[in-house]
Amino acid sequence: EIPYRQVSMLKALKLLDLSKNQITSMKIFHDDQPVDVKLSLQQLHLEHNQIYRLTTAAFQYFLSINQTFLDFNPIHQISDDAFQQARIRELYMRHCRLEIIEPSAFSGLESTLQVLDMSGNNITALPDKLFNSFDLLRTLNLKDNKVVTIYPHSTTFTSFQYSLLKLDLSGDKNGPTNLQEIRRLKNLRSLSISKFGADSLSSESFLEFGIELENLRIFHAGLKAIKAHAFQYVRGLKRLDLSENRIDLVEKGAFTEVGHSLVSLSITHGFSSQVTQLPDLRELTSIE
């Protein structure tokens, strides 16, 4: 278990690393005396332990934690109010065993949470009210899950439509992303997706997107064609990754509007076997 009473004596403690141990719970089991501890940490590392469930008030012994890492724990359930009064800014729960997320799973973090990374889990659905009042969230990563329907409809992603800067919905088992719904995220800087219900990119794909988008990754999406002027509504792109696709057509002028801004272009395993010659990329004058 976590030795709360012992580490509380370390008044200057900012980093607590208990990764790769045999911790099974955030609770205290072997102390009959009440524990009056409120730790304030920069980082809490609990990766590679044996935590199966985050119970209600699991973080009751913490006042604030800037970064919390729970990666590679066999966590299958987050109880309501598990993060009550925890004041966590960045929460990483990568490669756990999460399947079902309750609507109030992250209740209590509304005023502090800025980064939430749940990549590499088995999440199948996002409850409508999961992110209500999370208007400080900057990064959301749902890569490599099994979410059947992924798009920020009116009651799921609305709270942070002006604050979210980075969104990752990629993954072979995630459902298709509706690009036209993503457009409501007005200040998005980085977007990574896989399926989006089309086999070509055209200007209509990014209609009404914000010009703030700088990093775009369309990975393993079955893309076959990049149409002329495809990026005219995201003309501020700096990095574009079209790897792991089946592109056999890049029309002339496809990159015209991002020729001045694009510094990185990756098409690793991106062309179909029919392509034997690179398209004309001379319009990419800033490429590095």
JSON list of C-alpha atoms in Angstrom, two decimals, residues 6-200:
[
{"chain": "A", "resi": 6, "resn": "GLN", "atom": "CA", "xyz": [5.66, 8.01, 6.41]},
{"chain": "A", "resi": 7, "resn": "VAL", "atom": "CA", "xyz": [6.11, 10.19, 3.35]},
{"chain": "A", "resi": 8, "resn": "SER", "atom": "CA", "xyz": [4.06, 13.00, 4.92]},
{"chain": "A", "resi": 9, "resn": "MET", "atom": "CA", "xyz": [7.07, 13.70, 7.16]},
{"chain": "A", "resi": 10, "resn": "LEU", "atom": "CA", "xyz": [9.00, 14.81, 4.06]},
{"chain": "A", "resi": 11, "resn": "LYS", "atom": "CA", "xyz": [7.81, 18.39, 4.01]},
{"chain": "A", "resi": 12, "resn": "ALA", "atom": "CA", "xyz": [9.60, 19.35, 0.80]},
{"chain": "A", "resi": 13, "resn": "LEU", "atom": "CA", "xyz": [8.51, 16.25, -1.14]},
{"chain": "A", "resi": 14, "resn": "LYS", "atom": "CA", "xyz": [7.44, 17.04, -4.71]},
{"chain": "A", "resi": 15, "resn": "LEU", "atom": "CA", "xyz": [7.99, 13.76, -6.58]},
{"chain": "A", "resi": 16, "resn": "LEU", "atom": "CA", "xyz": [6.75, 10.41, -5.24]},
{"chain": "A", "resi": 17, "resn": "ASP", "atom": "CA", "xyz": [7.66, 7.42, -7.40]},
{"chain": "A", "resi": 18, "resn": "LEU", "atom": "CA", "xyz": [6.15, 4.08, -6.34]},
{"chain": "A", "resi": 19, "resn": "SER", "atom": "CA", "xyz": [6.03, 2.55, -9.81]},
{"chain": "A", "resi": 20, "resn": "LYS", "atom": "CA", "xyz": [6.65, -1.16, -10.40]},
{"chain": "A", "resi": 21, "resn": "ASN", "atom": "CA", "xyz": [5.53, -2.33, -6.97]},
{"chain": "A", "resi": 22, "resn": "GLN", "atom": "CA", "xyz": [2.61, -4.45, -5.68]},
{"chain": "A", "resi": 23, "resn": "ILE", "atom": "CA", "xyz": [0.17, -1.68, -4.71]},
{"chain": "A", "resi": 24, "resn": "THR", "atom": "CA", "xyz": [-3.40, -2.91, -5.09]},
{"chain": "A", "resi": 25, "resn": "SER", "atom": "CA", "xyz": [-5.38, 0.09, -3.85]},
{"chain": "A", "resi": 26, "resn": "MET", "atom": "CA", "xyz": [-5.15, 3.78, -2.97]},
{"chain": "A", "resi": 27, "resn": "LYS", "atom": "CA", "xyz": [-6.61, 2.96, 0.46]},
{"chain": "A", "resi": 28, "resn": "ILE", "atom": "CA", "xyz": [-4.87, 2.24, 3.76]},
{"chain": "A", "resi": 29, "resn": "PHE", "atom": "CA", "xyz": [-5.59, -1.27, 5.08]},
{"chain": "A", "resi": 30, "resn": "HIS", "atom": "CA", "xyz": [-3.34, -1.85, 8.05]},
{"chain": "A", "resi": 31, "resn": "ASP", "atom": "CA", "xyz": [-3.71, 1.25, 10.22]},
{"chain": "A", "resi": 32, "resn": "ASP", "atom": "CA", "xyz": [-6.50, 1.59, 12.75]},
{"chain": "A", "resi": 33, "resn": "GLN", "atom": "CA", "xyz": [-5.67, 5.22, 13.51]},
{"chain": "A", "resi": 34, "resn": "PRO", "atom": "CA", "xyz": [-7.16, 7.97, 11.34]},
{"chain": "A", "resi": 35, "resn": "VAL", "atom": "CA", "xyz": [-4.63, 9.41, 8.91]},
{"chain": "A", "resi": 36, "resn": "ASP", "atom": "CA", "xyz": [-4.63, 13.18, 8.65]},
{"chain": "A", "resi": 37, "resn": "VAL", "atom": "CA", "xyz": [-2.44, 13.59, 5.56]},
{"chain": "A", "resi": 38, "resn": "LYS", "atom": "CA", "xyz": [-2.72, 16.01, 2.64]},
{"chain": "A", "resi": 39, "resn": "LEU", "atom": "CA", "xyz": [0.18, 15.64, 0.22]},
{"chain": "A", "resi": 40, "resn": "SER", "atom": "CA", "xyz": [0.97, 18.30, -2.39]},
{"chain": "A", "resi": 41, "resn": "LEU", "atom": "CA", "xyz": [3.06, 16.89, -5.22]},
{"chain": "A", "resi": 42, "resn": "GLN", "atom": "CA", "xyz": [4.37, 17.85, -8.61]},
{"chain": "A", "resi": 43, "resn": "GLN", "atom": "CA", "xyz": [4.38, 14.21, -9.78]},
{"chain": "A", "resi": 44, "resn": "LEU", "atom": "CA", "xyz": [2.88, 10.96, -8.51]},
{"chain": "A", "resi": 45, "resn": "HIS", "atom": "CA", "xyz": [4.08, 7.79, -10.26]},
{"chain": "A", "resi": 46, "resn": "LEU", "atom": "CA", "xyz": [2.06, 4.62, -9.72]},
{"chain": "A", "resi": 47, "resn": "GLU", "atom": "CA", "xyz": [2.70, 2.94, -13.08]},
{"chain": "A", "resi": 48, "resn": "HIS", "atom": "CA", "xyz": [2.99, -0.85, -13.31]},
{"chain": "A", "resi": 49, "resn": "ASN", "atom": "CA", "xyz": [1.26, -1.68, -10.02]},
{"chain": "A", "resi": 50, "resn": "GLN", "atom": "CA", "xyz": [-1.77, -3.91, -9.33]},
{"chain": "A", "resi": 51, "resn": "ILE", "atom": "CA", "xyz": [-4.52, -1.32, -8.83]},
{"chain": "A", "resi": 52, "resn": "TYR", "atom": "CA", "xyz": [-7.78, -2.83, -10.08]},
{"chain": "A", "resi": 53, "resn": "ARG", "atom": "CA", "xyz": [-10.24, -0.13, -9.09]},
{"chain": "A", "resi": 54, "resn": "LEU", "atom": "CA", "xyz": [-10.30, 3.53, -8.15]},
{"chain": "A", "resi": 55, "resn": "THR", "atom": "CA", "xyz": [-12.86, 3.74, -5.35]},
{"chain": "A", "resi": 56, "resn": "THR", "atom": "CA", "xyz": [-14.75, 6.81, -4.16]},
{"chain": "A", "resi": 57, "resn": "ALA", "atom": "CA", "xyz": [-12.38, 9.38, -2.62]},
{"chain": "A", "resi": 58, "resn": "ALA", "atom": "CA", "xyz": [-9.37, 7.34, -3.74]},
{"chain": "A", "resi": 59, "resn": "PHE", "atom": "CA", "xyz": [-7.24, 10.49, -3.66]},
{"chain": "A", "resi": 60, "resn": "GLN", "atom": "CA", "xyz": [-8.42, 11.74, -0.26]},
{"chain": "A", "resi": 61, "resn": "TYR", "atom": "CA", "xyz": [-4.85, 11.97, 1.08]},
{"chain": "A", "resi": 62, "resn": "PHE", "atom": "CA", "xyz": [-3.74, 14.38, -1.63]},
{"chain": "A", "resi": 63, "resn": "LEU", "atom": "CA", "xyz": [-4.33, 18.11, -1.69]},
{"chain": "A", "resi": 64, "resn": "SER", "atom": "CA", "xyz": [-2.94, 18.65, -5.18]},
{"chain": "A", "resi": 65, "resn": "ILE", "atom": "CA", "xyz": [-0.93, 16.74, -7.80]},
{"chain": "A", "resi": 66, "resn": "ASN", "atom": "CA", "xyz": [0.22, 18.41, -10.98]},
{"chain": "A", "resi": 67, "resn": "GLN", "atom": "CA", "xyz": [0.89, 15.13, -12.82]},
{"chain": "A", "resi": 68, "resn": "THR", "atom": "CA", "xyz": [-0.57, 11.72, -11.92]},
{"chain": "A", "resi": 69, "resn": "PHE", "atom": "CA", "xyz": [0.59, 8.56, -13.72]},
{"chain": "A", "resi": 70, "resn": "LEU", "atom": "CA", "xyz": [-1.48, 5.36, -13.41]},
{"chain": "A", "resi": 71, "resn": "ASP", "atom": "CA", "xyz": [-0.32, 3.70, -16.63]},
{"chain": "A", "resi": 72, "resn": "PHE", "atom": "CA", "xyz": [-0.23, -0.10, -16.95]},
{"chain": "A", "resi": 73, "resn": "ASN", "atom": "CA", "xyz": [-2.41, -0.83, -13.94]},
{"chain": "A", "resi": 74, "resn": "PRO", "atom": "CA", "xyz": [-5.25, -3.34, -14.49]},
{"chain": "A", "resi": 75, "resn": "ILE", "atom": "CA", "xyz": [-7.83, -0.67, -13.65]},
{"chain": "A", "resi": 76, "resn": "HIS", "atom": "CA", "xyz": [-11.24, -1.72, -14.90]},
{"chain": "A", "resi": 77, "resn": "GLN", "atom": "CA", "xyz": [-13.47, 0.67, -12.96]},
{"chain": "A", "resi": 78, "resn": "ILE", "atom": "CA", "xyz": [-13.47, 4.28, -11.80]},
{"chain": "A", "resi": 79, "resn": "SER", "atom": "CA", "xyz": [-16.06, 4.84, -9.08]},
{"chain": "A", "resi": 80, "resn": "ASP", "atom": "CA", "xyz": [-18.06, 8.06, -8.83]},
{"chain": "A", "resi": 81, "resn": "ASP", "atom": "CA", "xyz": [-16.10, 10.85, -7.14]},
{"chain": "A", "resi": 82, "resn": "ALA", "atom": "CA", "xyz": [-12.85, 8.87, -7.17]},
{"chain": "A", "resi": 83, "resn": "PHE", "atom": "CA", "xyz": [-10.94, 12.11, -7.75]},
{"chain": "A", "resi": 84, "resn": "GLN", "atom": "CA", "xyz": [-12.92, 14.18, -5.27]},
{"chain": "A", "resi": 85, "resn": "GLN", "atom": "CA", "xyz": [-10.90, 17.27, -4.17]},
{"chain": "A", "resi": 86, "resn": "ALA", "atom": "CA", "xyz": [-7.72, 15.85, -5.74]},
{"chain": "A", "resi": 87, "resn": "ARG", "atom": "CA", "xyz": [-6.84, 18.96, -7.82]},
{"chain": "A", "resi": 88, "resn": "ILE", "atom": "CA", "xyz": [-4.99, 17.06, -10.57]},
{"chain": "A", "resi": 89, "resn": "ARG", "atom": "CA", "xyz": [-3.79, 18.97, -13.64]},
{"chain": "A", "resi": 90, "resn": "GLU", "atom": "CA", "xyz": [-2.52, 16.11, -15.81]},
{"chain": "A", "resi": 91, "resn": "LEU", "atom": "CA", "xyz": [-3.93, 12.57, -15.54]},
{"chain": "A", "resi": 92, "resn": "TYR", "atom": "CA", "xyz": [-2.40, 9.65, -17.43]},
{"chain": "A", "resi": 93, "resn": "MET", "atom": "CA", "xyz": [-4.22, 6.29, -17.47]},
{"chain": "A", "resi": 94, "resn": "ARG", "atom": "CA", "xyz": [-2.61, 4.66, -20.49]},
{"chain": "A", "resi": 95, "resn": "HIS", "atom": "CA", "xyz": [-2.81, 0.94, -21.20]},
{"chain": "A", "resi": 96, "resn": "CYS", "atom": "CA", "xyz": [-5.04, 0.07, -18.29]},
{"chain": "A", "resi": 97, "resn": "ARG", "atom": "CA", "xyz": [-8.14, -2.11, -18.72]},
{"chain": "A", "resi": 98, "resn": "LEU", "atom": "CA", "xyz": [-10.82, 0.54, -18.74]},
{"chain": "A", "resi": 99, "resn": "GLU", "atom": "CA", "xyz": [-13.98, -0.46, -20.58]},
{"chain": "A", "resi": 100, "resn": "ILE", "atom": "CA", "xyz": [-16.91, 1.54, -19.21]},
{"chain": "A", "resi": 101, "resn": "ILE", "atom": "CA", "xyz": [-16.56, 5.14, -18.06]},
{"chain": "A", "resi": 102, "resn": "GLU", "atom": "CA", "xyz": [-19.28, 6.42, -15.73]},
{"chain": "A", "resi": 103, "resn": "PRO", "atom": "CA", "xyz": [-20.65, 9.94, -16.36]},
{"chain": "A", "resi": 104, "resn": "SER", "atom": "CA", "xyz": [-19.20, 11.24, -13.07]},
{"chain": "A", "resi": 105, "resn": "ALA", "atom": "CA", "xyz": [-15.91, 9.30, -13.22]},
{"chain": "A", "resi": 106, "resn": "PHE", "atom": "CA", "xyz": [-13.83, 12.48, -13.20]},
{"chain": "A", "resi": 107, "resn": "SER", "atom": "CA", "xyz": [-16.10, 14.55, -10.98]},
{"chain": "A", "resi": 108, "resn": "GLY", "atom": "CA", "xyz": [-14.07, 16.88, -8.78]},
{"chain": "A", "resi": 109, "resn": "LEU", "atom": "CA", "xyz": [-11.45, 17.68, -11.42]},
{"chain": "A", "resi": 110, "resn": "GLU", "atom": "CA", "xyz": [-13.52, 20.25, -13.32]},
{"chain": "A", "resi": 111, "resn": "SER", "atom": "CA", "xyz": [-11.56, 23.26, -12.06]},
{"chain": "A", "resi": 112, "resn": "THR", "atom": "CA", "xyz": [-8.05, 21.84, -12.53]},
{"chain": "A", "resi": 113, "resn": "LEU", "atom": "CA", "xyz": [-7.79, 19.11, -15.21]},
{"chain": "A", "resi": 114, "resn": "GLN", "atom": "CA", "xyz": [-5.89, 20.21, -18.33]},
{"chain": "A", "resi": 115, "resn": "VAL", "atom": "CA", "xyz": [-4.55, 16.92, -19.75]},
{"chain": "A", "resi": 116, "resn": "LEU", "atom": "CA", "xyz": [-6.39, 13.58, -19.87]},
{"chain": "A", "resi": 117, "resn": "ASP", "atom": "CA", "xyz": [-4.72, 10.62, -21.57]},
{"chain": "A", "resi": 118, "resn": "MET", "atom": "CA", "xyz": [-6.66, 7.33, -21.67]},
{"chain": "A", "resi": 119, "resn": "SER", "atom": "CA", "xyz": [-4.98, 5.85, -24.74]},
{"chain": "A", "resi": 120, "resn": "GLY", "atom": "CA", "xyz": [-4.57, 2.10, -25.13]},
{"chain": "A", "resi": 121, "resn": "ASN", "atom": "CA", "xyz": [-7.67, 1.02, -23.19]},
{"chain": "A", "resi": 122, "resn": "ASN", "atom": "CA", "xyz": [-10.87, -0.83, -24.14]},
{"chain": "A", "resi": 123, "resn": "ILE", "atom": "CA", "xyz": [-13.31, 2.07, -23.78]},
{"chain": "A", "resi": 124, "resn": "THR", "atom": "CA", "xyz": [-16.38, 1.50, -25.96]},
{"chain": "A", "resi": 125, "resn": "ALA", "atom": "CA", "xyz": [-18.46, 4.63, -25.29]},
{"chain": "A", "resi": 126, "resn": "LEU", "atom": "CA", "xyz": [-18.22, 8.17, -23.92]},
{"chain": "A", "resi": 127, "resn": "PRO", "atom": "CA", "xyz": [-21.18, 9.16, -21.70]},
{"chain": "A", "resi": 128, "resn": "ASP", "atom": "CA", "xyz": [-22.99, 12.32, -22.78]},
{"chain": "A", "resi": 129, "resn": "LYS", "atom": "CA", "xyz": [-22.22, 14.23, -19.57]},
{"chain": "A", "resi": 130, "resn": "LEU", "atom": "CA", "xyz": [-18.69, 12.93, -19.00]},
{"chain": "A", "resi": 131, "resn": "PHE", "atom": "CA", "xyz": [-16.97, 16.25, -19.67]},
{"chain": "A", "resi": 132, "resn": "ASN", "atom": "CA", "xyz": [-19.59, 18.70, -18.45]},
{"chain": "A", "resi": 133, "resn": "SER", "atom": "CA", "xyz": [-17.93, 21.80, -16.95]},
{"chain": "A", "resi": 134, "resn": "PHE", "atom": "CA", "xyz": [-14.40, 20.73, -17.98]},
{"chain": "A", "resi": 135, "resn": "ASP", "atom": "CA", "xyz": [-13.70, 24.07, -19.61]},
{"chain": "A", "resi": 136, "resn": "LEU", "atom": "CA", "xyz": [-9.97, 24.06, -18.82]},
{"chain": "A", "resi": 137, "resn": "LEU", "atom": "CA", "xyz": [-9.15, 20.83, -20.67]},
{"chain": "A", "resi": 138, "resn": "ARG", "atom": "CA", "xyz": [-6.32, 21.35, -23.18]},
{"chain": "A", "resi": 139, "resn": "THR", "atom": "CA", "xyz": [-5.40, 17.80, -24.25]},
{"chain": "A", "resi": 140, "resn": "LEU", "atom": "CA", "xyz": [-7.61, 14.73, -24.72]},
{"chain": "A", "resi": 141, "resn": "ASN", "atom": "CA", "xyz": [-6.11, 11.45, -25.92]},
{"chain": "A", "resi": 142, "resn": "LEU", "atom": "CA", "xyz": [-8.38, 8.48, -26.70]},
{"chain": "A", "resi": 143, "resn": "LYS", "atom": "CA", "xyz": [-6.02, 6.76, -29.10]},
{"chain": "A", "resi": 144, "resn": "ASP", "atom": "CA", "xyz": [-6.31, 2.96, -29.51]},
{"chain": "A", "resi": 145, "resn": "ASN", "atom": "CA", "xyz": [-9.60, 2.39, -27.74]},
{"chain": "A", "resi": 146, "resn": "LYS", "atom": "CA", "xyz": [-12.83, 0.82, -29.04]},
{"chain": "A", "resi": 147, "resn": "VAL", "atom": "CA", "xyz": [-15.17, 3.80, -29.00]},
{"chain": "A", "resi": 148, "resn": "VAL", "atom": "CA", "xyz": [-17.94, 3.01, -31.47]},
{"chain": "A", "resi": 149, "resn": "THR", "atom": "CA", "xyz": [-18.99, 6.58, -32.21]},
{"chain": "A", "resi": 150, "resn": "ILE", "atom": "CA", "xyz": [-16.49, 9.40, -31.87]},
{"chain": "A", "resi": 151, "resn": "TYR", "atom": "CA", "xyz": [-17.50, 12.97, -32.46]},
{"chain": "A", "resi": 152, "resn": "PRO", "atom": "CA", "xyz": [-17.97, 15.97, -30.17]},
{"chain": "A", "resi": 153, "resn": "HIS", "atom": "CA", "xyz": [-21.76, 16.09, -30.19]},
{"chain": "A", "resi": 154, "resn": "SER", "atom": "CA", "xyz": [-23.67, 18.72, -28.28]},
{"chain": "A", "resi": 155, "resn": "THR", "atom": "CA", "xyz": [-23.45, 17.25, -24.79]},
{"chain": "A", "resi": 156, "resn": "THR", "atom": "CA", "xyz": [-20.06, 15.52, -24.75]},
{"chain": "A", "resi": 157, "resn": "PHE", "atom": "CA", "xyz": [-17.34, 17.94, -25.82]},
{"chain": "A", "resi": 158, "resn": "THR", "atom": "CA", "xyz": [-19.16, 21.28, -25.66]},
{"chain": "A", "resi": 159, "resn": "SER", "atom": "CA", "xyz": [-17.59, 22.47, -22.41]},
{"chain": "A", "resi": 160, "resn": "PHE", "atom": "CA", "xyz": [-14.09, 22.74, -23.82]},
{"chain": "A", "resi": 161, "resn": "GLN", "atom": "CA", "xyz": [-14.84, 23.69, -27.42]},
{"chain": "A", "resi": 162, "resn": "TYR", "atom": "CA", "xyz": [-12.80, 26.87, -26.95]},
{"chain": "A", "resi": 163, "resn": "SER", "atom": "CA", "xyz": [-10.05, 25.49, -24.70]},
{"chain": "A", "resi": 164, "resn": "LEU", "atom": "CA", "xyz": [-9.07, 22.14, -26.28]},
{"chain": "A", "resi": 165, "resn": "LEU", "atom": "CA", "xyz": [-5.75, 22.37, -28.12]},
{"chain": "A", "resi": 166, "resn": "LYS", "atom": "CA", "xyz": [-4.85, 18.73, -28.79]},
{"chain": "A", "resi": 167, "resn": "LEU", "atom": "CA", "xyz": [-7.16, 15.82, -29.68]},
{"chain": "A", "resi": 168, "resn": "ASP", "atom": "CA", "xyz": [-6.17, 12.25, -30.58]},
{"chain": "A", "resi": 169, "resn": "LEU", "atom": "CA", "xyz": [-8.95, 9.91, -31.74]},
{"chain": "A", "resi": 170, "resn": "SER", "atom": "CA", "xyz": [-6.81, 7.61, -33.87]},
{"chain": "A", "resi": 171, "resn": "GLY", "atom": "CA", "xyz": [-6.71, 3.83, -33.70]},
{"chain": "A", "resi": 172, "resn": "ASP", "atom": "CA", "xyz": [-7.80, 0.86, -35.79]},
{"chain": "A", "resi": 173, "resn": "LYS", "atom": "CA", "xyz": [-10.59, -0.12, -33.41]},
{"chain": "A", "resi": 174, "resn": "ASN", "atom": "CA", "xyz": [-12.03, 3.33, -32.77]},
{"chain": "A", "resi": 175, "resn": "GLY", "atom": "CA", "xyz": [-15.09, 4.25, -34.79]},
{"chain": "A", "resi": 176, "resn": "PRO", "atom": "CA", "xyz": [-15.10, 6.89, -37.56]},
{"chain": "A", "resi": 177, "resn": "THR", "atom": "CA", "xyz": [-14.65, 10.54, -36.69]},
{"chain": "A", "resi": 178, "resn": "ASN", "atom": "CA", "xyz": [-16.98, 13.12, -38.18]},
{"chain": "A", "resi": 179, "resn": "LEU", "atom": "CA", "xyz": [-14.62, 15.88, -39.32]},
{"chain": "A", "resi": 180, "resn": "GLN", "atom": "CA", "xyz": [-17.44, 18.37, -39.63]},
{"chain": "A", "resi": 181, "resn": "GLU", "atom": "CA", "xyz": [-18.21, 17.94, -35.95]},
{"chain": "A", "resi": 182, "resn": "ILE", "atom": "CA", "xyz": [-14.56, 18.54, -35.05]},
{"chain": "A", "resi": 183, "resn": "ARG", "atom": "CA", "xyz": [-14.85, 22.03, -36.54]},
{"chain": "A", "resi": 184, "resn": "ARG", "atom": "CA", "xyz": [-16.68, 23.26, -33.43]},
{"chain": "A", "resi": 185, "resn": "LEU", "atom": "CA", "xyz": [-13.37, 22.93, -31.53]},
{"chain": "A", "resi": 186, "resn": "LYS", "atom": "CA", "xyz": [-12.39, 26.46, -32.49]},
{"chain": "A", "resi": 187, "resn": "ASN", "atom": "CA", "xyz": [-8.83, 26.65, -31.11]},
{"chain": "A", "resi": 188, "resn": "LEU", "atom": "CA", "xyz": [-7.59, 23.15, -31.93]},
{"chain": "A", "resi": 189, "resn": "ARG", "atom": "CA", "xyz": [-3.83, 23.04, -32.61]},
{"chain": "A", "resi": 190, "resn": "SER", "atom": "CA", "xyz": [-3.26, 19.29, -33.05]},
{"chain": "A", "resi": 191, "resn": "LEU", "atom": "CA", "xyz": [-5.60, 16.62, -34.43]},
{"chain": "A", "resi": 192, "resn": "SER", "atom": "CA", "xyz": [-4.95, 12.91, -34.95]},
{"chain": "A", "resi": 193, "resn": "ILE", "atom": "CA", "xyz": [-7.59, 10.60, -36.47]},
{"chain": "A", "resi": 194, "resn": "SER", "atom": "CA", "xyz": [-7.91, 7.36, -38.40]},
{"chain": "A", "resi": 195, "resn": "LYS", "atom": "CA", "xyz": [-11.32, 6.56, -39.88]},
{"chain": "A", "resi": 196, "resn": "PHE", "atom": "CA", "xyz": [-13.47, 9.47, -41.01]},
{"chain": "A", "resi": 197, "resn": "GLY", "atom": "CA", "xyz": [-15.93, 8.01, -43.50]},
{"chain": "A", "resi": 198, "resn": "ALA", "atom": "CA", "xyz": [-14.22, 9.05, -46.75]},
{"chain": "A", "resi": 199, "resn": "ASP", "atom": "CA", "xyz": [-11.32, 7.85, -48.88]},
{"chain": "A", "resi": 200, "resn": "SER", "atom": "CA", "xyz": [-10.18, 11.27, -50.09]}
]
